[in-house]
Tab-separated table of C-alpha atoms and ligand atoms in Angstrom:
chain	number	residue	atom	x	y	z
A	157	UNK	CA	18.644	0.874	-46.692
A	158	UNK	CA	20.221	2.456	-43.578
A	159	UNK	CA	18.916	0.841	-40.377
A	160	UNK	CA	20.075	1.858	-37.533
A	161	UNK	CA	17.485	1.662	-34.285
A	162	UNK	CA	16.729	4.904	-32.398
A	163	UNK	CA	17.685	4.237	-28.761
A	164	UNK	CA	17.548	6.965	-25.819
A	165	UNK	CA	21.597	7.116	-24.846
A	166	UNK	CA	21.759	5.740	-21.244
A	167	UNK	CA	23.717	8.650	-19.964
A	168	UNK	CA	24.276	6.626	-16.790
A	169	UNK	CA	26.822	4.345	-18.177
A	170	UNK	CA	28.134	6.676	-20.368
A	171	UNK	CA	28.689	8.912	-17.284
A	172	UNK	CA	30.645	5.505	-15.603
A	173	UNK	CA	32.185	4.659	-18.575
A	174	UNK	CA	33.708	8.561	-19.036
A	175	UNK	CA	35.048	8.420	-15.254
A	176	UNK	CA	36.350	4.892	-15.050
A	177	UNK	CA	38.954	6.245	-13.507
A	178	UNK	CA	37.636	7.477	-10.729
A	179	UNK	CA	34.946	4.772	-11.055
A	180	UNK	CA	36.525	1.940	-10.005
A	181	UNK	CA	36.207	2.278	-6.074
A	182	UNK	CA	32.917	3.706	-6.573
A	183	UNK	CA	31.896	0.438	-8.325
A	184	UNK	CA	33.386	-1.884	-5.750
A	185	UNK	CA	30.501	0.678	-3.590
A	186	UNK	CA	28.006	-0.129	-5.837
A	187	UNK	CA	28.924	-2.757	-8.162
A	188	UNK	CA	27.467	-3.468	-11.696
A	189	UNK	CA	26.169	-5.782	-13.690
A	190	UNK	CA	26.190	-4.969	-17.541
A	191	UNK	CA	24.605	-7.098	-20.220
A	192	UNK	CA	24.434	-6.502	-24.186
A	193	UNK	CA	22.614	-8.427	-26.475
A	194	UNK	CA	20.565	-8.833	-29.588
A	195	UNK	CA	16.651	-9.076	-29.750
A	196	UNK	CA	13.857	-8.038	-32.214
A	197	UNK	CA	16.241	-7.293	-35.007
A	198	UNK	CA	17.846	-4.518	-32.664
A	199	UNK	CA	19.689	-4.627	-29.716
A	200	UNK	CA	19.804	-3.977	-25.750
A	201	UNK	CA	21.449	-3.539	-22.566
A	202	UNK	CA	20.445	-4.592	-18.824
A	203	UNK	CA	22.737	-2.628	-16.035
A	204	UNK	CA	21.733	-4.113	-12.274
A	205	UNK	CA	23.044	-1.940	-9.856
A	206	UNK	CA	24.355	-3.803	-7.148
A	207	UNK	CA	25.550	-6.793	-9.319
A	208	UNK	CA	22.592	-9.331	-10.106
A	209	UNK	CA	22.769	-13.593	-8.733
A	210	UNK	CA	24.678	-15.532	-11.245
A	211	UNK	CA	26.401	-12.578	-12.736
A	212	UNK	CA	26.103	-11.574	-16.368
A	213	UNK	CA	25.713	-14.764	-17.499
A	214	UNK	CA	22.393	-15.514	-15.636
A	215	UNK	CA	21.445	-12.205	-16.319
A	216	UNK	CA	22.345	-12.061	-20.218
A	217	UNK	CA	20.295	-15.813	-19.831
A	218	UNK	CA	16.972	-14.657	-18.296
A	219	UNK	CA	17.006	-11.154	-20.783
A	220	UNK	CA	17.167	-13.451	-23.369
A	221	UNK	CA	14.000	-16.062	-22.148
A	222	UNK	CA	12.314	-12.957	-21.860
A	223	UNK	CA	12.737	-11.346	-24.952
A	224	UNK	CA	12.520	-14.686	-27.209
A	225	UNK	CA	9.005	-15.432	-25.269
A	226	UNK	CA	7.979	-11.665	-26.792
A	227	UNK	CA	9.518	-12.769	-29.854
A	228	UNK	CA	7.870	-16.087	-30.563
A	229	UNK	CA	4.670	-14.346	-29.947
A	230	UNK	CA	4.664	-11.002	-32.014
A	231	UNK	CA	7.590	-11.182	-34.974
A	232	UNK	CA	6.885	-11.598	-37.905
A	233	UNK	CA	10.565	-12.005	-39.230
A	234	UNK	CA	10.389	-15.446	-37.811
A	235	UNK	CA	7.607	-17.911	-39.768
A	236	UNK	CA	7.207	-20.104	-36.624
A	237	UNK	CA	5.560	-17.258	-34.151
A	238	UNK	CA	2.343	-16.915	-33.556
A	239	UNK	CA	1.798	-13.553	-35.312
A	240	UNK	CA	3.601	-14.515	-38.199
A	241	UNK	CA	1.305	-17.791	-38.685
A	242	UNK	CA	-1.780	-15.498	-37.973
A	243	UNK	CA	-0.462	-13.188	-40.695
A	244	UNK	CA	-0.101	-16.464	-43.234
A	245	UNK	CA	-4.321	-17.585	-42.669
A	246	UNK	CA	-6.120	-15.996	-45.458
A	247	UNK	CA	-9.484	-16.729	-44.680
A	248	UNK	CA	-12.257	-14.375	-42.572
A	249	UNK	CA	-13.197	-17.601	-40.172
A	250	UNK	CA	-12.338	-17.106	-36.517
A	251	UNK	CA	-8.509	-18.367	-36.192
A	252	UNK	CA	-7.619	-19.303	-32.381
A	253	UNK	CA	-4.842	-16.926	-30.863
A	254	UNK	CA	-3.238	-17.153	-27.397
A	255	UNK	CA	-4.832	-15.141	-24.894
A	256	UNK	CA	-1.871	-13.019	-24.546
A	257	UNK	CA	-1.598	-12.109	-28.402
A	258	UNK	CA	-5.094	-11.220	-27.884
A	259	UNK	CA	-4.434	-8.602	-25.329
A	260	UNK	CA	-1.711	-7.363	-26.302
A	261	UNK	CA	-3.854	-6.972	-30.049
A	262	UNK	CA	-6.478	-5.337	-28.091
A	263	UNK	CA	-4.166	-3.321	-25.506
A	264	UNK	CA	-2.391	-1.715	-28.941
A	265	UNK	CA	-5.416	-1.464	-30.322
A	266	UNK	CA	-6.732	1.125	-27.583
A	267	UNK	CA	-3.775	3.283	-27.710
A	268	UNK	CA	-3.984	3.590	-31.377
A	269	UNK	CA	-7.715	4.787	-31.177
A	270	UNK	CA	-6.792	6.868	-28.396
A	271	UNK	CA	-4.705	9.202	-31.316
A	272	UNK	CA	-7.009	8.566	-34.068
A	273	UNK	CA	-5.647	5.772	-35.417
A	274	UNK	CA	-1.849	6.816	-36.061
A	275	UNK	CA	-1.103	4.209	-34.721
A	276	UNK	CA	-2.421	1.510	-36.465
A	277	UNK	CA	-1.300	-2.301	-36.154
A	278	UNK	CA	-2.851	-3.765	-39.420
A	279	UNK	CA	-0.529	-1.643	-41.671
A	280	UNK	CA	1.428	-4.888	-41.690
A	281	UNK	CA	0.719	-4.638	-45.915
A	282	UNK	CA	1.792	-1.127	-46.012
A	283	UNK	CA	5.619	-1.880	-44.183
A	284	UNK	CA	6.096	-4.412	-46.666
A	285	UNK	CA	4.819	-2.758	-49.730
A	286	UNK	CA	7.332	0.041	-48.360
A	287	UNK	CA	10.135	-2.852	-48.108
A	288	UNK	CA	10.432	-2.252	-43.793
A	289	UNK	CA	9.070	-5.623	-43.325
A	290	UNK	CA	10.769	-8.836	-43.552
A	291	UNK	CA	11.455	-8.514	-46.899
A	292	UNK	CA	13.230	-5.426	-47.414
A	293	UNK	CA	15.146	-4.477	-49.834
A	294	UNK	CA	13.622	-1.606	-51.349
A	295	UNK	CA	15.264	1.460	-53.078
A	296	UNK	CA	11.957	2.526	-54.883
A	297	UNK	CA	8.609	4.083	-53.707
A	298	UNK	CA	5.852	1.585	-54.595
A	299	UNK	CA	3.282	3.498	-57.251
A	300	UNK	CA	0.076	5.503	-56.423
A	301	UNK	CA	-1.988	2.455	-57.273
A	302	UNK	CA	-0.377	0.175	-55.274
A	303	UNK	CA	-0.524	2.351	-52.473
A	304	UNK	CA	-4.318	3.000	-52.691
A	305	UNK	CA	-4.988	-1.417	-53.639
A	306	UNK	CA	-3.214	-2.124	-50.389
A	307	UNK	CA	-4.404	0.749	-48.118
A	308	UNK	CA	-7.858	-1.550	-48.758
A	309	UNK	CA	-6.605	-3.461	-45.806
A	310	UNK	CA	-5.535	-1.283	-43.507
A	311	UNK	CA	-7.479	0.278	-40.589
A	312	UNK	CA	-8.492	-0.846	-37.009
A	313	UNK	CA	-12.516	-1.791	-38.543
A	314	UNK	CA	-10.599	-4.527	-40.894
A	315	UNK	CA	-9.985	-6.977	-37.634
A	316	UNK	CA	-11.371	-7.641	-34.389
A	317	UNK	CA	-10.768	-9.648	-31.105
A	318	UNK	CA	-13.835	-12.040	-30.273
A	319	UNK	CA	-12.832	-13.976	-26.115
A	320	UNK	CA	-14.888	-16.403	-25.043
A	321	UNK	CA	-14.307	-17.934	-21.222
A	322	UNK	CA	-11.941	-19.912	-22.497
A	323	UNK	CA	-10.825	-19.094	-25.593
A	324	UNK	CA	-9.213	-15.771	-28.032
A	325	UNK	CA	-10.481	-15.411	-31.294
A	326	UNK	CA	-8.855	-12.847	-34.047
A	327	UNK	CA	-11.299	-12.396	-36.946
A	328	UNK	CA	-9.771	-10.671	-39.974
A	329	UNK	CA	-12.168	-8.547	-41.831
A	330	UNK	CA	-10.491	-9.236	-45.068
A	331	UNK	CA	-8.517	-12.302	-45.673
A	332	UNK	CA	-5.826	-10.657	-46.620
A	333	UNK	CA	-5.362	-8.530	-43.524
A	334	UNK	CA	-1.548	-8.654	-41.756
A	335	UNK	CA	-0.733	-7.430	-38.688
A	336	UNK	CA	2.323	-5.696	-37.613
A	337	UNK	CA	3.542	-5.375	-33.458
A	338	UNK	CA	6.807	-3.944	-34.405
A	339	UNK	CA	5.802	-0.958	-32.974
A	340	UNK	CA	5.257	-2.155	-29.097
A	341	UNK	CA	7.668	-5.012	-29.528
A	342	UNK	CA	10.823	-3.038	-27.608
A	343	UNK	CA	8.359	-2.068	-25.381
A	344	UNK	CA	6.756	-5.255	-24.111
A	345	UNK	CA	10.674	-6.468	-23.901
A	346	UNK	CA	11.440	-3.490	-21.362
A	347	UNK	CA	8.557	-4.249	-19.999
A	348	UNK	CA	8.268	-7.916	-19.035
A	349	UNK	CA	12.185	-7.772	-17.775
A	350	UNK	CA	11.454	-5.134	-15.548
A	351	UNK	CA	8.486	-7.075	-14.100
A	352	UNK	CA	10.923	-10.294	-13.915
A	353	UNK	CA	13.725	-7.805	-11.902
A	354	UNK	CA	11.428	-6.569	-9.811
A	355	UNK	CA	9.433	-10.236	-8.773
A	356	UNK	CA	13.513	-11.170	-8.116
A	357	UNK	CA	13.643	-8.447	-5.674
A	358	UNK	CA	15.901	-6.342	-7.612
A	359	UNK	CA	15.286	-2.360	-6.597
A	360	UNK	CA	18.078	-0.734	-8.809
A	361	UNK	CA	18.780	-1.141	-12.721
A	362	UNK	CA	18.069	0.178	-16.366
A	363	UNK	CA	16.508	-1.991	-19.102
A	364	UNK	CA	17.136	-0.687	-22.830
A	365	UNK	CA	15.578	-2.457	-25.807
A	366	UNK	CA	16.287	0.087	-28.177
A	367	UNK	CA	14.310	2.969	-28.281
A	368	UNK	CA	12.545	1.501	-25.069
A	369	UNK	CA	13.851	1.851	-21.793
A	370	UNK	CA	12.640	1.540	-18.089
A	371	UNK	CA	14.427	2.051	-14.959
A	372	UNK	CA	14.268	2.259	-11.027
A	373	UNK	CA	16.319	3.476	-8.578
A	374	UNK	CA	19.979	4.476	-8.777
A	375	UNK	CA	22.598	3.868	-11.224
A	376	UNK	CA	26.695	2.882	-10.333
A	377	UNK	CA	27.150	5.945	-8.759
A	378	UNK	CA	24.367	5.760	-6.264
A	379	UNK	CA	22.528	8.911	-9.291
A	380	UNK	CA	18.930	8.909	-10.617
A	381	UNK	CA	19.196	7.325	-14.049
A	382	UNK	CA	19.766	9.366	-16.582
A	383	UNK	CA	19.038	8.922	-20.466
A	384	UNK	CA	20.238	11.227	-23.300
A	385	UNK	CA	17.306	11.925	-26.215
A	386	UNK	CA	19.240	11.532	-29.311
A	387	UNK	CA	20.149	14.327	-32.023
A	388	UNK	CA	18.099	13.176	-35.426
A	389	UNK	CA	19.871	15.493	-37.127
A	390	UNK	CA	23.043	13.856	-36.729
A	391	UNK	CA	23.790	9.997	-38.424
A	392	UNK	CA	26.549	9.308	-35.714
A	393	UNK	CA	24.888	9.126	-32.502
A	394	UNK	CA	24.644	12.103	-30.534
A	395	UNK	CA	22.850	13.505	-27.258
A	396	UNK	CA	20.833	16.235	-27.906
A	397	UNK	CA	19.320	16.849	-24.294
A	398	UNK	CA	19.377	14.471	-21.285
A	399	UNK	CA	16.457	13.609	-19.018
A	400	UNK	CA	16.461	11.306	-15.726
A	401	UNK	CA	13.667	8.777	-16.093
A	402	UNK	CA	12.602	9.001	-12.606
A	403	UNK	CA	11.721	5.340	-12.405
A	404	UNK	CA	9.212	5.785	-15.816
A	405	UNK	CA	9.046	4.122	-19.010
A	406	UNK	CA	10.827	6.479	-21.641
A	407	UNK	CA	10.142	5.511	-25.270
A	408	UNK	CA	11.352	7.634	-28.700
A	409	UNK	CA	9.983	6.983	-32.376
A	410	UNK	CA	11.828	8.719	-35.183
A	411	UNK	CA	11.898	8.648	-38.737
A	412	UNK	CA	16.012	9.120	-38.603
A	413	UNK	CA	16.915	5.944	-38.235
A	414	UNK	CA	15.133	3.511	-40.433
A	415	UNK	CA	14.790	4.705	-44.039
A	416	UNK	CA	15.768	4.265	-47.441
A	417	UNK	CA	16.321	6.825	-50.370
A	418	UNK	CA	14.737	6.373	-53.711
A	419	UNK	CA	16.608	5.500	-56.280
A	420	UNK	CA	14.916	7.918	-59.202
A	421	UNK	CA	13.461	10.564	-57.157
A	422	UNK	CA	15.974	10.693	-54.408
A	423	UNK	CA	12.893	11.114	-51.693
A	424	UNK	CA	13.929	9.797	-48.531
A	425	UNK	CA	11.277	7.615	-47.018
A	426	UNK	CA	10.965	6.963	-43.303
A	427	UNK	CA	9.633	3.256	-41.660
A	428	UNK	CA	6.935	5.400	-40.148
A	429	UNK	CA	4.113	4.610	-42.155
A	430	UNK	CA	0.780	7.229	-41.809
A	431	UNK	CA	-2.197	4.519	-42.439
A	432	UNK	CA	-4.730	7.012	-43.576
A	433	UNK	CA	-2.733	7.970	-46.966
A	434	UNK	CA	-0.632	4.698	-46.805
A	435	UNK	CA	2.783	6.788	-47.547
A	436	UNK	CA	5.241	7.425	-44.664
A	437	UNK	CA	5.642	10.390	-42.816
A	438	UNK	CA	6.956	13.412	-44.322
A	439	UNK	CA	6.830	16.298	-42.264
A	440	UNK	CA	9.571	18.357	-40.148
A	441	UNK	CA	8.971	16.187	-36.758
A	442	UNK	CA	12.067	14.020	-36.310
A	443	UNK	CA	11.333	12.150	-33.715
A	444	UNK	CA	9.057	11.745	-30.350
A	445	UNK	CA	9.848	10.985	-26.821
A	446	UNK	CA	6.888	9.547	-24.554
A	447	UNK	CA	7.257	9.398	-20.690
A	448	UNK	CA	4.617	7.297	-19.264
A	449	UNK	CA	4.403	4.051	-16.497
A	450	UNK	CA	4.622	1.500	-18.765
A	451	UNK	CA	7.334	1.170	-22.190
A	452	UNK	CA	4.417	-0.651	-23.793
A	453	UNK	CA	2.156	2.442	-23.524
A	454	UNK	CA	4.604	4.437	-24.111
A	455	UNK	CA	5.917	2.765	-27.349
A	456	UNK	CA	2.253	2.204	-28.793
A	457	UNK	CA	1.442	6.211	-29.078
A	458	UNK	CA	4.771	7.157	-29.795
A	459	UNK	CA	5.017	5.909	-33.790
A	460	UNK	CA	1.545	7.409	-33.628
A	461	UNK	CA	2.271	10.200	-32.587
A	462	UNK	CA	5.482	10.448	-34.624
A	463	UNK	CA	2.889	9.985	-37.753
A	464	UNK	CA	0.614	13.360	-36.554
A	465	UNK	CA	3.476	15.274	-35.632
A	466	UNK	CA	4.588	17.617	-33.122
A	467	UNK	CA	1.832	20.374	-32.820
A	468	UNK	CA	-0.821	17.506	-32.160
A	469	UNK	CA	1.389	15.080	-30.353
A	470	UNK	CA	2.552	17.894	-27.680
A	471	UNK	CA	-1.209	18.562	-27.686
A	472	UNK	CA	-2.342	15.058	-26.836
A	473	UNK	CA	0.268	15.364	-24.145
A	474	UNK	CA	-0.893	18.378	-22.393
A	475	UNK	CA	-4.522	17.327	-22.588
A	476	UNK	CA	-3.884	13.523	-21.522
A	477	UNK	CA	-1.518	14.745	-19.145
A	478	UNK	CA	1.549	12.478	-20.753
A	479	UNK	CA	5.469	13.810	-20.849
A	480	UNK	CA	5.955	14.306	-24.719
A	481	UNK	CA	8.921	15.991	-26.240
A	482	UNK	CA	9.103	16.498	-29.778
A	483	UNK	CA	12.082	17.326	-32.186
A	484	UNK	CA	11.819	19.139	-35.443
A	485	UNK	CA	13.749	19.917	-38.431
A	486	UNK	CA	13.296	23.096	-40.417
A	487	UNK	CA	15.155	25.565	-42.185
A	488	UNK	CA	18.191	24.176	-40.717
A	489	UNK	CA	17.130	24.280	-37.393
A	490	UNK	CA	16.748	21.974	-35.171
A	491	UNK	CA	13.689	22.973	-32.672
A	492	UNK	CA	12.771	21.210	-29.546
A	493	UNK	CA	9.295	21.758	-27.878
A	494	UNK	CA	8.041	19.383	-24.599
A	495	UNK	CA	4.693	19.451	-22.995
A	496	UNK	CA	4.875	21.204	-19.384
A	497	UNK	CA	5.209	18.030	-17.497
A	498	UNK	CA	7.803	16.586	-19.203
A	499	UNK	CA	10.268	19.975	-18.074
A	500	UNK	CA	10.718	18.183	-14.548
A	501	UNK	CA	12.417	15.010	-16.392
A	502	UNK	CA	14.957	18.086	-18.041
A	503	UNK	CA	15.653	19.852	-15.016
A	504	UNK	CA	16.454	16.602	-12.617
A	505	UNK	CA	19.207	15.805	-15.038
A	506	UNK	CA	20.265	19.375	-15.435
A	507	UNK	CA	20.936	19.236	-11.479
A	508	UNK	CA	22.967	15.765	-11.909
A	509	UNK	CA	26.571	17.023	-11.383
B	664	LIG	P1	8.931	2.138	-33.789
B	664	LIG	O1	8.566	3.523	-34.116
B	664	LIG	O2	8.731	1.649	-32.435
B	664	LIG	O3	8.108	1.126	-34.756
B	664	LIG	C1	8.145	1.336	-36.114
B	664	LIG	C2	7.687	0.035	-36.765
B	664	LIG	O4	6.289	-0.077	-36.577
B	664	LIG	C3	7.912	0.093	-38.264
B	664	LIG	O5	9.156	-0.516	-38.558
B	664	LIG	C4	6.714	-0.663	-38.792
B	664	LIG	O6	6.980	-2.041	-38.702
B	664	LIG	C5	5.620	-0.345	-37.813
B	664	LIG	N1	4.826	0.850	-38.133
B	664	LIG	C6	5.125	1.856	-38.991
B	664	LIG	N2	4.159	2.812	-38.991
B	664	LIG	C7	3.214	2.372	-38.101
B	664	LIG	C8	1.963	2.895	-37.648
B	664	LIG	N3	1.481	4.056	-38.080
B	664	LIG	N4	1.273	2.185	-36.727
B	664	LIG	C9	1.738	0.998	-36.258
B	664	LIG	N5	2.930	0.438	-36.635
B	664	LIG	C10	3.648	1.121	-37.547
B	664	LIG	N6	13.904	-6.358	-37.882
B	664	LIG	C11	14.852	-6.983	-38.587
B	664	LIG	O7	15.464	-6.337	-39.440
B	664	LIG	N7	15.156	-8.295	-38.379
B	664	LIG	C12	14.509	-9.040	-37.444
B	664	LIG	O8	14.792	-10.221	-37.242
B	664	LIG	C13	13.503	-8.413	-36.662
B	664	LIG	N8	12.823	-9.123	-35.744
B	664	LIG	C14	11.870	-8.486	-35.012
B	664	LIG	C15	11.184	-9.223	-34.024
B	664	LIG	C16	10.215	-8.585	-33.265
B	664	LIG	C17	9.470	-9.359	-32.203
B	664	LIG	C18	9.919	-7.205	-33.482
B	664	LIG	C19	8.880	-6.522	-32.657
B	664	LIG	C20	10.574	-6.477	-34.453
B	664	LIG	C21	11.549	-7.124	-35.236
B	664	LIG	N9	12.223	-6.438	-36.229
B	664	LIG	C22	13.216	-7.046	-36.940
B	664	LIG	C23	11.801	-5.077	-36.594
B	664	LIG	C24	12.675	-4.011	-36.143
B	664	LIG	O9	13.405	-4.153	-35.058
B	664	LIG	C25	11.861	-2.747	-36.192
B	664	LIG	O10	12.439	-1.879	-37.020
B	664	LIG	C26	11.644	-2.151	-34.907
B	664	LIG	O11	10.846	-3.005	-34.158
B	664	LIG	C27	10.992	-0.841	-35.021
B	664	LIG	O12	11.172	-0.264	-33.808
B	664	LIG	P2	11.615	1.236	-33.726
B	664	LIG	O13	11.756	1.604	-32.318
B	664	LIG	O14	12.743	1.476	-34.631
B	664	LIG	O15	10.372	1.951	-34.349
């Protein structure tokens, strides 16, 4: 299986990397501080323009607290968070959650019925049927019958959230119900850093989990941020148009990145999973890019959206008023279509010299 995460290029370092040269008295204008690291089974990078207190090592320290606190509340690749214990009660009694799971449940919950349901947290049974959960290891489509036993406990009727004042409450429908966050988790992570940057007074920096990134301000060279949407077409990694995130959330969900091929039929299968029919998408939409004020927004509707595909995801974004860009494959082209708002994000980075 070939996972590689999808990640919007941040054209900004790439841009100071290119002209070190040059760079290097520029920097000591606006100095930088650049962090790498691992997280939710993928990776990131934090760039503080300006240079951050402590360096990178405090900075590489508080990404990290940040990102594990996400972690040890939503993986499920770790048996000792709090989703991943959830997932292991089988019963249909009320089981106590945090408060926080419970919103952010709820919160993903919303977006998903906002598109129908494409996006659709309790296909937690479906990733790992598919072999994109924490088992992997899969180089065969499950059958037709397995497909239709499990899709039994998938939809967003099969849980629910009860609150009381004091307390959050998820009821499963079905005691074998699972839940999967995978698809907000990069998002919350941009997310609650940027939140952290910003309570530290910080004005200027980039924060990629991934395909999740959020930004404000300028980057080394005193430039809107810019990010590059990738090429799906292409396994290196490759910009196929660049946008300037004008201080918003930019999230992208393709189907390029996380696969596997079956063995007998040679089908490639995709880790976006369409919970009405249970089997992953198959369709010419490669991938979706979602512009909105928050990376966990953003990164709830854009799997979703992935799932329907580009005429109905760049029509959700004209009629909801949200940036989408979609890119499709067919015929051996590759075909690029946005929603009206999302040309200003194109033409700001066109006019970056
Ligand atoms: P996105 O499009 O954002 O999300 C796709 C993921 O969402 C799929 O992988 C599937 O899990 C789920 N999904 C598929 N279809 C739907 C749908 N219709 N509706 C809702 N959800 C859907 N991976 C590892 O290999 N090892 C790890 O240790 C690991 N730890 C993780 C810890 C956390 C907290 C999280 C959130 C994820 C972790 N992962 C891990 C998973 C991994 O990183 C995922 O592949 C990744 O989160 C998917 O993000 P994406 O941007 O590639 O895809």
């Amino acid at each position: 299986m070939l996972k590689r995460s999808i990640a919007a290029i941040a054209l900004s370092c790439v841009a100071a990397l290119a002209v070190t040269g040059c760079n290097d008295e520029k920097r000591n204008e606006h100095k930088m501080t650049v962090v790498h690291g691992k997280t939710m089974g993928t990776f990131y990078t934090v760039n503080v323009t300006g240079g951050f207190k402590g360096g990178e090592e405090a900075l590489k320290k508080l990404s990290d607290d940040t990102f594990n606190r996400i972690c040890d509340i939503i993986s499920t690749f770790d048996k000792n968070a709090e989703l991943a214990k959830v997932n292991e009660y089988h019963d249909t009694k009320p089981y106590e959650i945090s408060r926080e799971l419970g919103k952010i449940i709820q919160e993903t919950v919303y977006q998903g019925r906002r598109i129908d349901g494409a996006t659709d947290i309790s296909v937690g049974p479906l990733v790992n049927l598919w072999g994109f959960g924490k088992d992997k290891k899969k180089n065969q489509a499950p059958t037709s019958e397995e497909i239709q036993e499990t899709l039994k406990l998938v939809g967003l009727d099969k849980f629910e959230i009860r609150t009381d004042s004091e307390k959050s409450y998820l009821v499963k429908h079905n005691e074998n119900v699972r839940l999967d966050l995978a698809t907000v988790g990069e998002g919350l992570g941009a997310d609650a850093l940027c939140r952290k940057l910003i309570e530290l007074g910080y004005t200027d920096f980039m924060v990629s989990v991934a395909g999740a990134s959020r930004s404000y301000g300028v980057n080394s060279k005193g430039l809107k941020w810019r990010l590059g949407v990738e090429d799906p077409t292409t396994p290196e990694r490759k910009v196929l148009f660049p946008i300037c995130a004008l201080d918003k959330a930019v999230t992208t969900a393709g189907s390029y990145r996380n696969f596997f091929k079956d063995d007998k039929t040679g089908t490639v299968y995709s880790h976006a999973i369409d919970p009405k029919t249970g089997y992953p998408v198959s369709h010419h939409t490669l991938s979706v890019t979602v512009i909105s004020d928050s990376a966990f927004e953003s990164d709830a509707l854009d799997t979703g959206l992935l799932v329907l595909g580009a005429d109905k995801a760049l029509e959700f974004g004209e009629k909801n008023n949200i940036p989408i860009a979609t890119v499709e494959y067919e015929n051996g082209k590759t075909v690029i279509r946005h929603t009206n708002n999302f040309k200003k994000y194109i033409d700001c980075a066109k006019n970056i010299k």
